[in-house]
C-alpha atoms as one frame of an Amber mdcrd trajectory, in Angstrom:
protein
  18.146 -54.487  34.617  16.104 -53.812  31.515  13.103 -51.913  32.802  10.074
 -51.251  30.621   8.057 -49.165  33.056   8.545 -46.733  35.925   5.758 -46.455
  38.503   5.645 -43.349  40.703   4.005 -42.525  43.964   2.875 -38.879  43.921
   3.172 -37.206  47.319   6.796 -36.888  48.390   8.064 -38.300  45.082   6.785
 -36.101  42.249   5.711 -33.225  44.498   6.930 -31.969  47.878   3.456 -32.030
  49.391   3.826 -34.093  52.545   5.370 -31.352  54.681   2.674 -28.956  53.378
  -0.151 -31.247  54.503   1.497 -32.194  57.786   2.124 -28.636  58.933  -1.358
 -27.402  58.100  -3.090 -30.383  59.674  -0.889 -30.104  62.782  -1.541 -26.368
  63.168  -5.289 -26.852  63.091  -5.295 -29.859  65.394  -3.003 -28.120  67.894
  -5.546 -25.336  68.391  -8.040 -27.711  70.001  -5.793 -30.645  70.959  -2.539
 -29.047  72.181  -1.230 -32.330  73.582  -0.769 -33.729  70.077   2.880 -33.459
  69.075   3.998 -32.814  65.506   6.207 -35.921  65.463   3.218 -38.074  66.471
   1.725 -37.237  63.069   4.790 -38.423  61.138   3.359 -41.969  60.735   0.405
 -40.470  58.823   2.730 -39.635  55.922   2.008 -42.272  53.296  -0.971 -43.691
  55.218  -4.317 -44.362  53.628  -7.228 -42.138  54.639  -8.957 -44.617  57.008
  -5.719 -45.488  58.819  -4.833 -41.804  59.193  -8.261 -41.098  60.675  -7.851
 -43.927  63.196  -4.459 -42.644  64.321  -5.503 -38.997  64.670  -8.721 -40.003
  66.431  -6.672 -41.890  69.008  -4.179 -39.039  69.427  -7.039 -36.588  70.006
  -8.520 -38.838  72.682 -11.714 -39.434  70.740 -13.684 -42.658  70.418 -13.461
 -44.636  67.159 -16.360 -43.756  64.888 -16.953 -40.339  66.468 -18.940 -38.702
  63.660 -18.465 -35.147  64.917 -14.708 -35.603  65.044 -14.780 -37.227  61.597
 -16.513 -34.097  60.278 -13.875 -31.975  62.003 -11.097 -33.953  60.296 -12.874
 -33.693  56.945 -12.951 -29.904  57.341  -9.272 -29.833  58.326  -8.284 -31.866
  55.285 -10.420 -29.710  52.991  -8.808 -26.525  54.269  -5.337 -28.069  53.890
  -5.788 -28.829  50.184  -3.147 -27.546  47.801  -4.642 -24.943  45.487  -1.684
 -24.752  43.108   0.397 -27.895  42.697   3.069 -26.016  40.768   4.143 -24.551
  44.115   5.163 -27.975  45.416   6.370 -29.624  42.191   9.935 -30.834  42.614
  12.086 -28.804  40.175  13.394 -31.841  38.286  10.092 -33.720  37.940   8.951
 -32.500  34.532  12.400 -32.881  32.952  12.906 -36.406  34.300   9.451 -37.615
  33.270   9.861 -36.136  29.787  13.245 -37.822  29.416  11.863 -41.202  30.487
   8.891 -40.843  28.146  11.138 -39.941  25.217  13.226 -43.055  25.908  10.113
 -45.211  25.526   9.410 -46.102  29.151   5.805 -46.606  30.179   5.031 -44.296
  33.107   2.320 -44.487  35.753   1.164 -42.819  38.950   0.033 -45.125  41.769
  -0.922 -42.911  44.698  -3.029 -43.007  47.841  -4.323 -39.534  46.936  -7.722
 -39.187  45.295  -8.068 -39.567  41.552  -9.261 -35.963  41.317  -6.185 -34.666
  43.153  -3.799 -36.758  41.052  -5.318 -35.543  37.795  -5.408 -31.941  39.011
  -1.706 -32.187  39.844  -0.957 -33.582  36.386  -2.945 -30.797  34.723  -1.590
 -27.922  36.801   2.015 -29.084  36.450   1.820 -29.611  32.693   2.402 -33.376
  32.816  -0.465 -34.428  30.538   0.298 -37.173  28.061   3.271 -38.575  29.996
   1.437 -41.239  32.013  -0.050 -44.392  30.531  -1.919 -45.181  33.742  -3.155
 -43.296  36.808  -4.514 -45.310  39.746  -5.761 -43.936  43.055  -5.534 -46.116
  46.135  -8.655 -44.419  47.487 -10.661 -46.373  44.900  -9.273 -49.737  46.060
 -10.449 -51.959  48.946  -6.933 -52.172  50.439  -4.148 -49.610  50.763  -0.359
 -49.601  50.769   1.548 -51.542  52.084  -0.768 -54.007  50.338   0.650 -54.473
  46.803  -2.735 -54.331  45.056  -2.294 -50.785  43.717   0.986 -51.725  42.042
  -0.269 -55.076  40.767  -3.228 -53.297  39.155  -0.926 -50.690  37.661   1.313
 -53.380  36.177  -1.719 -55.086  34.684  -2.915 -51.795  33.192   0.512 -51.270
  31.612   0.744 -54.923  30.499   4.154 -55.375  32.127   5.638 -57.933  34.495
   6.846 -57.012  37.996  10.444 -57.677  36.985  10.063 -55.124  34.187   9.182
 -52.336  36.631  10.974 -49.797  38.768   8.807 -48.357  41.537   9.730 -44.944
  42.964   8.523 -44.313  46.511   9.438 -42.507  49.724   7.396 -43.910  52.623
   7.843 -47.284  54.298   4.270 -48.224  53.299   4.904 -47.500  49.633   8.290
 -49.212  49.565   6.799 -52.360  51.079   3.931 -52.288  48.588   6.349 -52.101
  45.665   8.494 -54.932  47.003   5.483 -57.144  47.713   4.357 -56.538  44.125
   7.654 -58.029  42.953   9.265 -54.870  41.585  12.582 -53.208  42.248  12.083
 -50.107  44.389  13.975 -46.828  44.483  13.410 -44.692  47.590  13.595 -40.930
  47.369  15.548 -39.969  50.480  13.709 -37.829  53.021  14.999 -37.379  56.553
  12.096 -35.205  57.756   9.619 -37.915  58.727  11.791 -40.749  60.065  10.852
 -43.051  57.202  12.217 -46.590  57.313  13.536 -46.947  53.756  15.695 -49.988
  54.497  13.649 -52.341  52.290  14.301 -50.300  49.137  16.734 -51.660  46.542
  18.090 -48.210  45.700  18.217 -44.811  47.383  18.186 -41.607  45.351  18.513
 -37.972  46.390  16.106 -36.744  43.709  14.383 -38.002  40.574  17.442 -37.547
  38.388  18.649 -40.707  40.093  15.927 -42.613  38.253  17.568 -41.763  34.954
  20.825 -43.280  36.138  19.065 -46.444  37.343  17.341 -47.137  34.029  20.380
 -46.520  31.809
């Protein structure tokens, strides 16, 4: 296919951040809620913030809307933030993005992370100037697997779905890309039991994107 644009999720695709967040959130939850198992948090990988809160609230045995527990989760997330994104940047990310940019592809980040976190990652990892669009799902009324974040990204880039390759890892993200009408490449990750069966392609790392667009 003749792609014009490549749209990237951030966590688990450009940076190896998901295991970082999961372990730190699990460690803090386990101190007060020892019955929560690490694998029960796997579905939170790729989830939007509200859905993650609902799941963890249920696992902790709390009532929906418990404001004290919401504050506790807010504190846990704040303390789990990544101070230096260079520590979790996949080693091939900068080289692959630079190669795609030099070949004339339009690049974008479409992530459920906050806009501030996405832009801090871009700055810390020296990726400024490579992306034509950055869209945070936290600013949208619906989250992945809804395709809205990718449809908005395509509109911002002025490209058609059939012109795009979406690069994802989670089942939510893969479904969002497919529902938006794009071809989807899944970055393989066996750590979180992702269902990547709906992806069109499976790649071991981002260098596989270069092969797909040739």
